Amino acid sequence: MSGDLVVPDGAHGVVVFAHGSGSSRLSPRNRYVAGALNKAGLGTLLFDLLTPQEEADRANVFDIGLLAERLLERTRRLREQEEEAAGLPIGYFGASTGAAAALWAAAEPDNAISAIVSRGGRPDLAGPRLAAVRAPTLLIVGGRDPIVVKLNEEAQQRLRAESRITVVPGATHLFEEPGALETVAEHARNWFTTHLRGPA
């Protein structure tokens, strides 16, 4: 779980990416968003939650507890072993099932997460953990993804921390339409730059 860590000079936070089912740290969508965050002075860490062998078992892909534990392990390592990220606040960017893992992990009492952004996520899969999330959470959904919009609206009702739903008009689940991913990156950048404010 080494991953790809980029920390620009003078970074005021690090965003850890938790990708969804069928994706990886090499996802061009996540890499595009990570690049936009780097340009805004934020560090990023992209890594794979599962090994290729583990991902071959579809049950693992939807085991949110397992995914969250992997995310927690990598977050601890980032705090304790990555010198360039020392003392920086941490945010999570999650897509699909990765968003549920991010929320689940952020609900841990000893895991101080400063902000969360979900892209086309399934926060409902974090279930009863949602009420324990303390980090401000932005839920970005596509306007042409009605089932996921509804699931996000229902999940937001269970969040007690600051939260917002942003609907990208005309976008489907993967935000492949022209301009859709750019809009996601802009919203994510604004959320993280607002809530990640230098040394924790």
Backbone as a printed PyTorch tensor [residue, N CA C, xyz], in Angstrom:
tensor([[[  0.8300,  -1.2040,   0.0000],
         [  0.0000,   0.0000,   0.0000],
         [  0.8660,   1.2560,   0.0000]],

        [[  1.9210,   1.2630,  -0.8310],
         [  2.8130,   2.4150,  -0.8440],
         [  2.1010,   3.6260,  -1.4390]],

        [[  1.5080,   3.4640,  -2.5970],
         [  0.7340,   4.5340,  -3.1950],
         [  1.5810,   5.6210,  -3.8380]],

        [[  0.8940,   6.6100,  -4.3820],
         [  1.5330,   7.7400,  -5.0630],
         [  1.2530,   9.0030,  -4.2580]],

        [[  2.2750,   9.4780,  -3.5530],
         [  2.1420,  10.6550,  -2.6940],
         [  2.8070,  11.8530,  -3.3590]],

        [[  2.0480,  12.9410,  -3.4940],
         [  2.5700,  14.2000,  -4.0190],
         [  2.2560,  15.2880,  -2.9970]],

        [[  3.2890,  15.9710,  -2.5180],
         [  3.0950,  17.0570,  -1.5520],
         [  3.8200,  18.2950,  -2.0790]],

        [[  3.0700,  19.2570,  -2.6370],
         [  3.7220,  20.4730,  -3.1620],
         [  4.3850,  21.2710,  -2.0430]],

        [[  5.3780,  22.0550,  -2.3910],
         [  6.0020,  22.9450,  -1.4150],
         [  4.9470,  23.8530,  -0.7990]],

        [[  4.9840,  23.9770,   0.5230],
         [  4.0400,  24.8530,   1.2030],
         [  2.6240,  24.3210,   1.2820]],

        [[  2.4460,  23.0210,   1.0590],
         [  1.0920,  22.4300,   1.0990],
         [  0.4360,  22.6870,   2.4470]],

        [[ -0.8750,  22.9150,   2.4210],
         [ -1.6030,  23.1670,   3.6620],
         [ -2.5700,  22.0450,   4.0040]],

        [[ -2.3340,  20.8610,   3.4380],
         [ -3.1450,  19.6910,   3.7460],
         [ -2.8470,  18.5970,   2.7410]],

        [[ -3.2730,  17.3810,   3.0750],
         [ -3.1100,  16.2270,   2.1880],
         [ -4.4590,  15.5370,   2.0420]],

        [[ -4.8300,  15.2230,   0.8060],
         [ -6.0850,  14.5310,   0.5180],
         [ -5.7710,  13.0890,   0.1250]],

        [[ -6.3330,  12.1480,   0.8610],
         [ -6.1530,  10.7280,   0.5790],
         [ -7.3390,  10.2550,  -0.2550]],

        [[ -7.0620,   9.6170,  -1.3850],
         [ -8.1060,   9.1570,  -2.2990],
         [ -8.4790,   7.7090,  -1.9970]],

        [[ -9.7810,   7.4620,  -1.8990],
         [-10.3090,   6.1070,  -1.7140],
         [-11.1800,   5.7980,  -2.9270]],

        [[-10.6440,   5.0130,  -3.8540],
         [-11.3650,   4.7680,  -5.1030],
         [-12.4700,   3.7360,  -4.9110]],

        [[-13.3460,   3.6610,  -5.8850],
         [-14.4850,   2.7620,  -5.8070],
         [-14.2520,   1.4330,  -6.4790]],

        [[-15.3010,   0.6400,  -6.5300],
         [-15.2250,  -0.6890,  -7.1290],
         [-14.8620,  -0.5880,  -8.6080]],

        [[-13.9990,  -1.5000,  -9.0590],
         [-13.6070,  -1.5290, -10.4560],
         [-12.6200,  -0.4600, -10.8520]],

        [[-12.0880,   0.2830,  -9.8760],
         [-11.1470,   1.3570, -10.1680],
         [ -9.8210,   1.0540,  -9.4820]],

        [[ -8.8630,   1.9780,  -9.5870],
         [ -7.5640,   1.8080,  -8.9430],
         [ -6.9260,   3.1750,  -8.7820]],

        [[ -5.7380,   3.1760,  -8.1790],
         [ -5.0380,   4.4550,  -8.0030],
         [ -4.6390,   5.0670,  -9.3400]],

        [[ -4.6990,   4.2680, -10.4070],
         [ -4.3500,   4.7580, -11.7410],
         [ -5.5470,   5.3500, -12.4800]],

        [[ -6.7030,   5.3970, -11.8340],
         [ -7.9150,   5.9410, -12.4440],
         [ -7.6530,   7.3400, -13.0140]],

        [[ -7.9100,   7.5580, -14.3120],
         [ -7.6740,   8.8940, -14.8750],
         [ -8.5720,   9.9510, -14.2450]],

        [[ -9.7640,   9.5630, -13.7950],
         [-10.6460,  10.5480, -13.1630],
         [-10.0630,  11.0300, -11.8350]],

        [[ -9.6240,  10.0740, -10.9990],
         [ -9.0420,  10.4810,  -9.7240],
         [ -7.7300,  11.2420,  -9.9260]],

        [[ -6.9460,  10.8300, -10.9250],
         [ -5.6870,  11.5200, -11.1710],
         [ -5.9170,  12.9550, -11.6640]],

        [[ -6.9910,  13.1430, -12.4070],
         [ -7.3150,  14.5000, -12.8590],
         [ -7.6550,  15.3860, -11.6530]],

        [[ -8.5150,  14.8710, -10.7660],
         [ -8.8870,  15.6460,  -9.5790],
         [ -7.6590,  15.8880,  -8.7040]],

        [[ -6.8110,  14.8640,  -8.5460],
         [ -5.6050,  15.0220,  -7.7370],
         [ -4.7110,  16.1170,  -8.3060]],

        [[ -4.5820,  16.1690,  -9.6210],
         [ -3.7690,  17.2010, -10.2450],
         [ -4.3080,  18.5960,  -9.9590]],

        [[ -5.6250,  18.7390,  -9.9910],
         [ -6.2360,  20.0360,  -9.6970],
         [ -5.9810,  20.4350,  -8.2420]],

        [[ -6.0120,  19.4670,  -7.3370],
         [ -5.7470,  19.7640,  -5.9220],
         [ -4.2750,  20.1270,  -5.7170]],

        [[ -3.3750,  19.4380,  -6.4160],
         [ -1.9520,  19.7770,  -6.3230],
         [ -1.7040,  21.2140,  -6.7570]],

        [[ -2.3560,  21.6280,  -7.8390],
         [ -2.1860,  22.9980,  -8.3300],
         [ -2.7030,  24.0230,  -7.3240]],

        [[ -3.6470,  23.5930,  -6.4760],
         [ -4.2050,  24.4930,  -5.4580],
         [ -3.4050,  24.4450,  -4.1590]],

        [[ -2.2540,  23.7500,  -4.1650],
         [ -1.4130,  23.7170,  -2.9800],
         [ -1.7560,  22.6420,  -1.9860]],

        [[ -2.4190,  21.5820,  -2.4450],
         [ -2.7800,  20.4620,  -1.5690],
         [ -1.9980,  19.2210,  -1.9680]],

        [[ -1.5590,  18.4700,  -0.9770],
         [ -0.9450,  17.1880,  -1.2410],
         [ -2.0120,  16.1550,  -1.5490]],

        [[ -1.6220,  15.0860,  -2.2390],
         [ -2.5580,  14.0090,  -2.5530],
         [ -1.8490,  12.6660,  -2.3910]],

        [[ -2.6270,  11.6710,  -1.9770],
         [ -2.1380,  10.2940,  -1.8870],
         [ -3.1610,   9.3810,  -2.5580]],

        [[ -2.7220,   8.7030,  -3.6110],
         [ -3.5550,   7.7120,  -4.2900],
         [ -2.9490,   6.3360,  -4.0590]],

        [[ -3.7410,   5.4000,  -3.5800],
         [ -3.2480,   4.0430,  -3.3580],
         [ -4.4070,   3.0730,  -3.5430]],

        [[ -4.0820,   1.8010,  -3.6770],
         [ -5.1000,   0.7710,  -3.8820],
         [ -5.5290,   0.1890,  -2.5480]],

        [[ -6.8250,   0.1720,  -2.3190],
         [ -7.3620,  -0.3740,  -1.0740],
         [ -7.2410,  -1.8950,  -1.0250]],

        [[ -7.2550,  -2.5420,  -2.1910],
         [ -7.1860,  -3.9940,  -2.2750],
         [ -6.0830,  -4.4210,  -3.2330]],

        [[ -5.5330,  -5.5900,  -3.0290],
         [ -4.6080,  -6.1630,  -3.9940],
         [ -5.4260,  -6.6830,  -5.1790]],

        [[ -4.8060,  -6.8940,  -6.3390],
         [ -5.5450,  -7.4580,  -7.4810],
         [ -6.2110,  -8.7880,  -7.1520]],

        [[ -5.5470,  -9.6050,  -6.3460],
         [ -6.1260, -10.8910,  -5.9660],
         [ -7.3680, -10.7010,  -5.0970]],

        [[ -7.2950,  -9.7640,  -4.1680],
         [ -8.4470,  -9.5010,  -3.2990],
         [ -9.6090,  -8.9220,  -4.0970]],

        [[ -9.2850,  -8.0550,  -5.0550],
         [-10.3440,  -7.4180,  -5.8320],
         [-11.0700,  -8.4110,  -6.7300]],

        [[-10.4300,  -9.5250,  -7.0530],
         [-11.0690, -10.5560,  -7.8800],
         [-12.2720, -11.1660,  -7.1710]],

        [[-12.2880, -11.0870,  -5.8470],
         [-13.4350, -11.5490,  -5.0620],
         [-14.3580, -10.3570,  -4.8500]],

        [[-15.4810, -10.3370,  -5.5420],
         [-16.3750,  -9.1650,  -5.5140],
         [-16.8950,  -8.8610,  -4.1180]],

        [[-16.9080,  -9.8610,  -3.2460],
         [-17.3680,  -9.6110,  -1.8810],
         [-16.4600,  -8.6020,  -1.1830]],

        [[-15.1610,  -8.6490,  -1.4940],
         [-14.2290,  -7.7060,  -0.8750],
         [-14.4920,  -6.2760,  -1.3240]],

        [[-14.8980,  -6.1170,  -2.5700],
         [-15.1190,  -4.7830,  -3.1350],
         [-16.2330,  -4.0530,  -2.3880]],

        [[-17.1740,  -4.8230,  -1.8450],
         [-18.3010,  -4.2030,  -1.1310],
         [-18.2240,  -4.4210,   0.3810]],

        [[-17.0560,  -4.8650,   0.8600],
         [-16.8350,  -5.0170,   2.2980],
         [-16.3300,  -3.6760,   2.8280]],

        [[-17.2610,  -2.8140,   3.1940],
         [-16.9020,  -1.4410,   3.5670],
         [-16.0260,  -1.4210,   4.8110]],

        [[-16.2600,  -2.3320,   5.7520],
         [-15.4240,  -2.4010,   6.9420],
         [-13.9760,  -2.7070,   6.5970]],

        [[-13.7680,  -3.6300,   5.6610],
         [-12.4090,  -3.9700,   5.2220],
         [-11.7600,  -2.7890,   4.5190]],

        [[-12.4930,  -2.1500,   3.6020],
         [-11.9470,  -1.0060,   2.8750],
         [-11.5930,   0.1300,   3.8330]],

        [[-12.4510,   0.3610,   4.8170],
         [-12.1970,   1.4260,   5.7890],
         [-10.9640,   1.1180,   6.6260]],

        [[-10.7770,  -0.1480,   6.9920],
         [ -9.6030,  -0.5130,   7.7780],
         [ -8.3170,  -0.2870,   6.9810]],

        [[ -8.3500,  -0.6150,   5.6900],
         [ -7.1750,  -0.3530,   4.8430],
         [ -6.9050,   1.1520,   4.7640]],

        [[ -7.9650,   1.9260,   4.6630],
         [ -7.8080,   3.3860,   4.6000],
         [ -7.2440,   3.9170,   5.9100]],

        [[ -7.7100,   3.3780,   7.0230],
         [ -7.1900,   3.7930,   8.3280],
         [ -5.7080,   3.4440,   8.4630]],

        [[ -5.3430,   2.2390,   8.0180],
         [ -3.9410,   1.8180,   8.0980],
         [ -3.0480,   2.7800,   7.3160]],

        [[ -3.4850,   3.1280,   6.1080],
         [ -2.6590,   4.0100,   5.2680],
         [ -2.6410,   5.4280,   5.8150]],

        [[ -3.7360,   5.8580,   6.4430],
         [ -3.7730,   7.1870,   7.0500],
         [ -2.8040,   7.2560,   8.2230]],

        [[ -2.7690,   6.2080,   9.0490],
         [ -1.8260,   6.1750,  10.1760],
         [ -0.3880,   6.2390,   9.6630]],

        [[ -0.1260,   5.4850,   8.6100],
         [  1.2260,   5.4700,   8.0500],
         [  1.5930,   6.8470,   7.4880]],

        [[  0.6450,   7.5000,   6.8630],
         [  0.8840,   8.8450,   6.3320],
         [  1.2690,   9.7880,   7.4560]],

        [[  0.5690,   9.7020,   8.5700],
         [  0.8420,  10.5990,   9.7000],
         [  2.1830,  10.2880,  10.3520]],

        [[  2.5050,   9.0040,  10.4620],
         [  3.6430,   8.5880,  11.2810],
         [  4.9470,   8.4380,  10.5050]],

        [[  4.8680,   8.1580,   9.1880],
         [  6.0750,   7.7990,   8.4620],
         [  6.4110,   8.7080,   7.2750]],

        [[  5.4550,   9.5050,   6.8210],
         [  5.7130,  10.3470,   5.6490],
         [  6.1120,  11.7450,   6.1210]],

        [[  7.4200,  12.0120,   6.0800],
         [  7.9400,  13.2480,   6.6570],
         [  7.3480,  14.4900,   6.0120]],

        [[  7.1280,  14.4660,   4.6850],
         [  6.6410,  15.6700,   4.0080],
         [  5.1920,  16.0090,   4.3550]],

        [[  4.4830,  15.0310,   4.9500],
         [  3.0910,  15.2750,   5.3380],
         [  2.9430,  15.5150,   6.8360]],

        [[  4.0490,  15.5170,   7.5540],
         [  3.9990,  15.6310,   9.0130],
         [  3.2540,  16.8900,   9.4620]],

        [[  2.2880,  16.7010,  10.3280],
         [  1.5510,  17.8220,  10.9080],
         [  0.4810,  18.4330,  10.0360]],

        [[  0.3530,  17.9620,   8.7900],
         [ -0.6520,  18.5480,   7.8960],
         [ -2.0230,  17.9140,   8.1400]],

        [[ -3.0920,  18.7150,   8.0830],
         [ -4.4290,  18.1390,   8.1880],
         [ -4.7120,  17.2310,   6.9940]],

        [[ -5.5710,  16.2520,   7.2090],
         [ -5.8590,  15.2410,   6.1980],
         [ -7.3310,  15.2790,   5.8210]],

        [[ -7.5850,  15.1650,   4.5220],
         [ -8.9420,  15.0310,   4.0060],
         [ -9.0640,  13.7320,   3.2280]],

        [[-10.3110,  13.3020,   2.9910],
         [-10.5750,  12.1080,   2.1900],
         [-11.3930,  12.4940,   0.9610]],

        [[-11.0010,  11.9180,  -0.1880],
         [-11.8000,  12.0330,  -1.4090],
         [-12.1980,  10.6130,  -1.7920]],

        [[-13.4990,  10.3190,  -1.7650],
         [-13.9560,   8.9640,  -2.0410],
         [-14.9150,   8.9080,  -3.2090]],

        [[-14.7850,   7.8500,  -4.0150],
         [-15.7020,   7.6280,  -5.1350],
         [-16.3810,   6.2780,  -4.9580]],

        [[-17.6680,   6.2210,  -5.2970],
         [-18.4410,   4.9850,  -5.2410],
         [-18.3220,   4.3540,  -3.8470]],

        [[-17.9290,   3.0740,  -3.7590],
         [-17.8030,   2.4260,  -2.4520],
         [-16.6730,   3.0440,  -1.6320]],

        [[-15.7070,   3.6690,  -2.3010],
         [-14.6340,   4.3450,  -1.5800],
         [-15.1390,   5.4910,  -0.7220]],

        [[-16.2350,   6.1190,  -1.1290],
         [-16.8240,   7.1890,  -0.3230],
         [-17.3750,   6.6350,   0.9870]],

        [[-17.9850,   5.4570,   0.9250],
         [-18.4850,   4.8210,   2.1450],
         [-17.3350,   4.4620,   3.0700]],

        [[-16.2320,   3.9530,   2.4920],
         [-15.0570,   3.6290,   3.2960],
         [-14.4800,   4.8810,   3.9530]],

        [[-14.4610,   5.9870,   3.2170],
         [-13.9410,   7.2450,   3.7540],
         [-14.7720,   7.7180,   4.9440]],

        [[-16.0790,   7.6550,   4.8120],
         [-16.9530,   8.0850,   5.9060],
         [-16.8250,   7.1460,   7.1030]],

        [[-16.7530,   5.8490,   6.8250],
         [-16.6040,   4.8570,   7.8940],
         [-15.3120,   5.1260,   8.6730]],

        [[-14.2160,   5.3210,   7.9350],
         [-12.9250,   5.5680,   8.5790],
         [-12.9160,   6.8890,   9.3400]],

        [[-13.5610,   7.9010,   8.7730],
         [-13.5930,   9.2150,   9.4190],
         [-14.4020,   9.2060,  10.7070]],

        [[-15.2600,   8.2030,  10.8760],
         [-16.0740,   8.1050,  12.0820],
         [-15.2960,   7.5460,  13.2770]],

        [[-14.0950,   7.0110,  13.0220],
         [-13.2830,   6.4760,  14.1220],
         [-12.8990,   7.6060,  15.0720]],

        [[-13.0590,   7.4160,  16.3740],
         [-12.8080,   8.4980,  17.3410],
         [-11.3880,   9.0530,  17.3010]],

        [[-10.3960,   8.2010,  16.9980],
         [ -9.0070,   8.6580,  17.0370],
         [ -8.4650,   9.0290,  15.6640]],

        [[ -9.3520,   9.1920,  14.6770],
         [ -8.9150,   9.5250,  13.3240],
         [ -9.4030,  10.9300,  12.9760]],

        [[ -8.5280,  11.9090,  13.1530],
         [ -8.9050,  13.3130,  12.9300],
         [ -8.8410,  13.6310,  11.4350]],

        [[ -9.9950,  13.6780,  10.8040],
         [-10.1000,  14.0160,   9.3910],
         [-10.7570,  15.3840,   9.2800]],

        [[-10.1760,  16.2610,   8.4720],
         [-10.6270,  17.6560,   8.4310],
         [-11.7150,  17.9280,   7.4090]],

        [[-11.8250,  17.0940,   6.3620],
         [-12.8460,  17.3140,   5.3290],
         [-12.9780,  16.0590,   4.4800]],

        [[-14.1710,  15.8610,   3.9330],
         [-14.4550,  14.7180,   3.0600],
         [-15.1980,  15.2160,   1.8320]],

        [[-14.8150,  14.6810,   0.6570],
         [-15.5710,  14.9080,  -0.5700],
         [-15.8980,  13.5480,  -1.1720]],

        [[-17.1530,  13.3690,  -1.5410],
         [-17.6140,  12.1390,  -2.1780],
         [-18.0090,  12.4500,  -3.6170]],

        [[-17.4900,  11.6480,  -4.5830],
         [-17.8630,  11.8210,  -5.9940],
         [-18.6620,  10.6040,  -6.4430]],

        [[-19.9450,  10.8130,  -6.7320],
         [-20.7820,   9.7020,  -7.1530],
         [-20.7280,   8.5640,  -6.1570]],

        [[-20.6840,   8.9280,  -4.8850],
         [-20.4410,   7.9500,  -3.8350],
         [-21.6830,   7.2410,  -3.3330]],

        [[-21.4180,   6.2280,  -2.5180],
         [-22.4710,   5.4690,  -1.8530],
         [-22.3440,   5.6470,  -0.3390]],

        [[-22.5810,   6.8600,   0.1610],
         [-22.4500,   7.0930,   1.6050],
         [-23.4260,   6.2680,   2.4220]],

        [[-24.5220,   5.8390,   1.7960],
         [-25.4980,   5.0140,   2.5050],
         [-24.8850,   3.7170,   3.0140]],

        [[-23.8240,   3.2460,   2.3260],
         [-23.1950,   1.9840,   2.7290],
         [-22.3900,   2.1330,   4.0160]],

        [[-22.1790,   3.3630,   4.4750],
         [-21.5240,   3.5720,   5.7690],
         [-22.5110,   3.4260,   6.9110]],

        [[-23.7770,   3.3400,   6.5720],
         [-24.8250,   2.9990,   7.5270],
         [-24.8010,   3.7790,   8.8290]],

        [[-24.8250,   3.0610,   9.9530],
         [-24.9260,   3.7190,  11.2600],
         [-23.6860,   4.5230,  11.6410]],

        [[-22.6040,   4.3990,  10.8850],
         [-21.3970,   5.1660,  11.1960],
         [-21.5450,   6.6420,  10.8210]],

        [[-22.5280,   6.9610,   9.9910],
         [-22.6570,   8.3260,   9.4790],
         [-22.8200,   9.3520,  10.5960]],

        [[-23.5670,   9.0190,  11.6150],
         [-23.8270,   9.9740,  12.6910],
         [-22.5690,  10.3190,  13.4770]],

        [[-21.5400,   9.4650,  13.3970],
         [-20.3030,   9.6970,  14.1420],
         [-19.2620,  10.4750,  13.3450]],

        [[-19.5470,  10.7600,  12.0700],
         [-18.5970,  11.5150,  11.2480],
         [-18.5510,  12.9660,  11.7310]],

        [[-17.3570,  13.4710,  11.9640],
         [-17.1990,  14.8410,  12.4620],
         [-16.6970,  15.8030,  11.4010]],

        [[-16.2070,  15.2730,  10.2900],
         [-15.6050,  16.1140,   9.2580],
         [-16.6650,  16.7350,   8.3510]],

        [[-16.5100,  17.9950,   7.9710],
         [-17.4050,  18.5980,   6.9770],
         [-17.3750,  17.7750,   5.6870]],

        [[-18.5570,  17.4560,   5.1670],
         [-18.6640,  16.5020,   4.0610],
         [-19.4290,  17.0910,   2.8870]],

        [[-18.8060,  17.0160,   1.7020],
         [-19.4310,  17.4580,   0.4590],
         [-19.7770,  16.2200,  -0.3670]],

        [[-21.0360,  16.0790,  -0.7340],
         [-21.5050,  14.9490,  -1.5340],
         [-21.7970,  15.4580,  -2.9480]],

        [[-20.9620,  15.0580,  -3.9290],
         [-21.1420,  15.4900,  -5.3150],
         [-21.7780,  14.3500,  -6.0970]],

        [[-22.8960,  14.6370,  -6.7450],
         [-23.6190,  13.6090,  -7.5020],
         [-24.0000,  14.1520,  -8.8720]],

        [[-24.1780,  13.2370,  -9.8130],
         [-24.5820,  13.6220, -11.1540],
         [-26.0880,  13.7920, -11.2520]],

        [[-26.5080,  14.8150, -11.9570],
         [-27.9430,  15.0830, -12.1000],
         [-28.6840,  13.9910, -12.8440]],

        [[-27.9670,  13.1910, -13.6590],
         [-28.5910,  12.1010, -14.4040],
         [-28.2870,  10.7450, -13.7590]],

        [[-28.0960,  10.7750, -12.4520],
         [-27.8400,   9.5600, -11.6610],
         [-28.8460,   9.5310, -10.5080]],

        [[-30.1550,   9.4370, -10.8370],
         [-31.1980,   9.6950,  -9.8430],
         [-31.1800,   8.7640,  -8.6360]],

        [[-30.8350,   7.5010,  -8.8360],
         [-30.8190,   6.5750,  -7.6960],
         [-29.7460,   6.9940,  -6.6950]],

        [[-28.5710,   7.3430,  -7.1970],
         [-27.4820,   7.7560,  -6.3180],
         [-27.7860,   9.1050,  -5.6760]],

        [[-28.4570,   9.9950,  -6.3910],
         [-28.8810,  11.2660,  -5.7960],
         [-29.7670,  10.9910,  -4.5850]],

        [[-30.7280,  10.0960,  -4.7470],
         [-31.6480,   9.7780,  -3.6420],
         [-30.9080,   9.1450,  -2.4670]],

        [[-29.9850,   8.2330,  -2.7570],
         [-29.2200,   7.5890,  -1.6890],
         [-28.3680,   8.6050,  -0.9310]],

        [[-27.8090,   9.5760,  -1.6640],
         [-27.0220,  10.6180,  -1.0100],
         [-27.8910,  11.5310,  -0.1570]],

        [[-29.0680,  11.8520,  -0.6440],
         [-29.9740,  12.7040,   0.1370],
         [-30.3800,  12.0060,   1.4380]],

        [[-30.6340,  10.7120,   1.3450],
         [-31.0060,   9.9610,   2.5420],
         [-29.8350,   9.8700,   3.5180]],

        [[-28.6420,   9.6500,   2.9870],
         [-27.4660,   9.5680,   3.8500],
         [-27.1780,  10.9050,   4.5250]],

        [[-27.3830,  11.9990,   3.8020],
         [-27.1120,  13.3090,   4.3840],
         [-27.9690,  13.5520,   5.6220]],

        [[-29.1700,  13.0140,   5.6230],
         [-30.0440,  13.1920,   6.7750],
         [-29.4650,  12.5580,   8.0430]],

        [[-28.5520,  11.6090,   7.8690],
         [-27.9690,  10.9140,   9.0130],
         [-26.6490,  11.5250,   9.4530]],

        [[-26.1230,  12.4490,   8.6510],
         [-24.8830,  13.1300,   9.0210],
         [-25.1800,  14.2600,  10.0030]],

        [[-24.4070,  14.3370,  11.0530],
         [-24.5830,  15.4140,  12.0300],
         [-23.5870,  16.5420,  11.8220]],

        [[-22.4960,  16.2490,  11.1340],
         [-21.4980,  17.2780,  10.8310],
         [-22.0060,  18.1640,   9.6950]],

        [[-21.2940,  19.2640,   9.4620],
         [-21.6030,  20.1240,   8.3160],
         [-21.5870,  19.2860,   7.0390]],

        [[-22.6030,  19.4490,   6.2000],
         [-22.6360,  18.6850,   4.9450],
         [-23.3790,  19.4740,   3.8790]],

        [[-23.0760,  19.1060,   2.6310],
         [-23.7350,  19.7530,   1.4940],
         [-23.8150,  18.7540,   0.3470]],

        [[-24.9220,  18.7910,  -0.3860],
         [-25.0310,  18.0130,  -1.6190],
         [-24.9200,  18.9750,  -2.7930]],

        [[-24.0490,  18.6420,  -3.7340],
         [-23.9110,  19.4180,  -4.9630],
         [-24.2430,  18.5180,  -6.1390]],

        [[-25.2340,  18.9000,  -6.9160],
         [-25.6560,  18.1300,  -8.0850],
         [-25.0470,  18.7730,  -9.3310]],

        [[-24.3190,  17.9640, -10.1130],
         [-23.7280,  18.4510, -11.3530],
         [-24.7260,  18.1920, -12.4810]],

        [[-25.3400,  19.2390, -13.0340],
         [-26.3870,  19.0530, -14.0480],
         [-25.8790,  18.2830, -15.2640]],

        [[-26.6690,  17.3340, -15.7280],
         [-26.3580,  16.5990, -16.9370],
         [-25.3250,  15.4970, -16.7870]],

        [[-24.7670,  15.3400, -15.5870],
         [-23.7180,  14.3420, -15.3890],
         [-24.3100,  12.9980, -14.9880]],

        [[-23.7100,  11.9200, -15.4940],
         [-24.0780,  10.5680, -15.0970],
         [-23.1030,  10.0950, -14.0100]],

        [[-23.1630,   8.8170, -13.6740],
         [-22.4480,   8.3160, -12.5000],
         [-20.9350,   8.5240, -12.5790]],

        [[-20.3390,   8.3490, -13.7500],
         [-18.8860,   8.4570, -13.8750],
         [-18.4010,   9.8560, -14.2680]],

        [[-19.3280,  10.7900, -14.4330],
         [-18.9790,  12.1780, -14.7650],
         [-18.1190,  12.2400, -16.0230]],

        [[-18.5330,  11.4810, -17.0420],
         [-17.7670,  11.4200, -18.2870],
         [-18.1820,  12.4930, -19.2940]],

        [[-19.2460,  13.2230, -19.0180],
         [-19.7310,  14.2380, -19.9460],
         [-18.7640,  15.4290, -19.9940]],

        [[-18.7190,  16.1490, -21.1190],
         [-17.8230,  17.2990, -21.2390],
         [-18.0310,  18.3060, -20.1000]],

        [[-16.9590,  18.6370, -19.4340],
         [-17.0130,  19.6280, -18.3570],
         [-17.4120,  19.0850, -17.0000]],

        [[-17.9340,  17.8570, -16.9340],
         [-18.4430,  17.3330, -15.6590],
         [-17.3240,  17.1150, -14.6490]],

        [[-16.2390,  16.4790, -15.0880],
         [-15.1500,  16.1960, -14.1540],
         [-14.4510,  17.4830, -13.7170]],

        [[-14.3760,  18.4470, -14.6350],
         [-13.8090,  19.7400, -14.2670],
         [-14.6330,  20.3970, -13.1570]],

        [[-15.9530,  20.2390, -13.2380],
         [-16.8300,  20.7940, -12.2070],
         [-16.6030,  20.0890, -10.8730]],

        [[-16.4580,  18.7670, -10.9170],
         [-16.1580,  18.0040,  -9.6960],
         [-14.8620,  18.5100,  -9.0670]],

        [[-13.8270,  18.6600,  -9.8960],
         [-12.5250,  19.0980,  -9.3870],
         [-12.6160,  20.4840,  -8.7600]],

        [[-13.3910,  21.3610,  -9.3730],
         [-13.5390,  22.7190,  -8.8350],
         [-14.2280,  22.6960,  -7.4730]],

        [[-15.3140,  21.9220,  -7.3710],
         [-16.0160,  21.8430,  -6.0830],
         [-15.1360,  21.2100,  -5.0130]],

        [[-14.4100,  20.1470,  -5.3810],
         [-13.5250,  19.4840,  -4.4250],
         [-12.4240,  20.4310,  -3.9570]],

        [[-11.8220,  21.1360,  -4.9090],
         [-10.7630,  22.0810,  -4.5660],
         [-11.2680,  23.1420,  -3.5930]],

        [[-12.4270,  23.6980,  -3.8790],
         [-12.9710,  24.7510,  -3.0170],
         [-13.2710,  24.2240,  -1.6150]],

        [[-13.8180,  22.9960,  -1.5460],
         [-14.1650,  22.4130,  -0.2340],
         [-12.8950,  22.1560,   0.5840]],

        [[-11.9100,  21.5530,  -0.0510],
         [-10.6990,  21.2220,   0.6890],
         [ -9.8880,  22.4620,   1.0560]],

        [[ -9.7880,  23.4220,   0.1570],
         [ -9.0090,  24.6200,   0.4980],
         [ -9.6830,  25.4230,   1.6050]],

        [[-11.0010,  25.3000,   1.7170],
         [-11.7210,  25.9700,   2.8040],
         [-11.4900,  25.2680,   4.1370]],

        [[-11.4590,  23.9330,   4.1240],
         [-11.4630,  23.1760,   5.3850],
         [-10.1040,  22.6190,   5.7940]],

        [[ -9.1320,  22.5890,   4.8880],
         [ -7.7760,  22.1510,   5.2730],
         [ -6.9360,  23.3930,   5.4340]],

        [[ -6.6050,  23.7140,   6.6610],
         [ -6.0460,  25.0360,   6.9500],
         [ -4.6670,  24.9860,   7.5780]],

        [[ -3.7330,  24.2500,   7.0160],
         [ -2.3780,  24.2560,   7.5480],
         [ -2.1790,  23.2330,   8.6440]],

        [[ -1.0650,  23.3120,   9.3750],
         [ -0.7110,  22.2960,  10.3640],
         [ -1.8370,  22.0150,  11.3370]],

        [[ -2.0890,  20.7050,  11.5570],
         [ -3.1840,  20.2960,  12.4430],
         [ -2.8270,  20.6040,  13.8930]]])
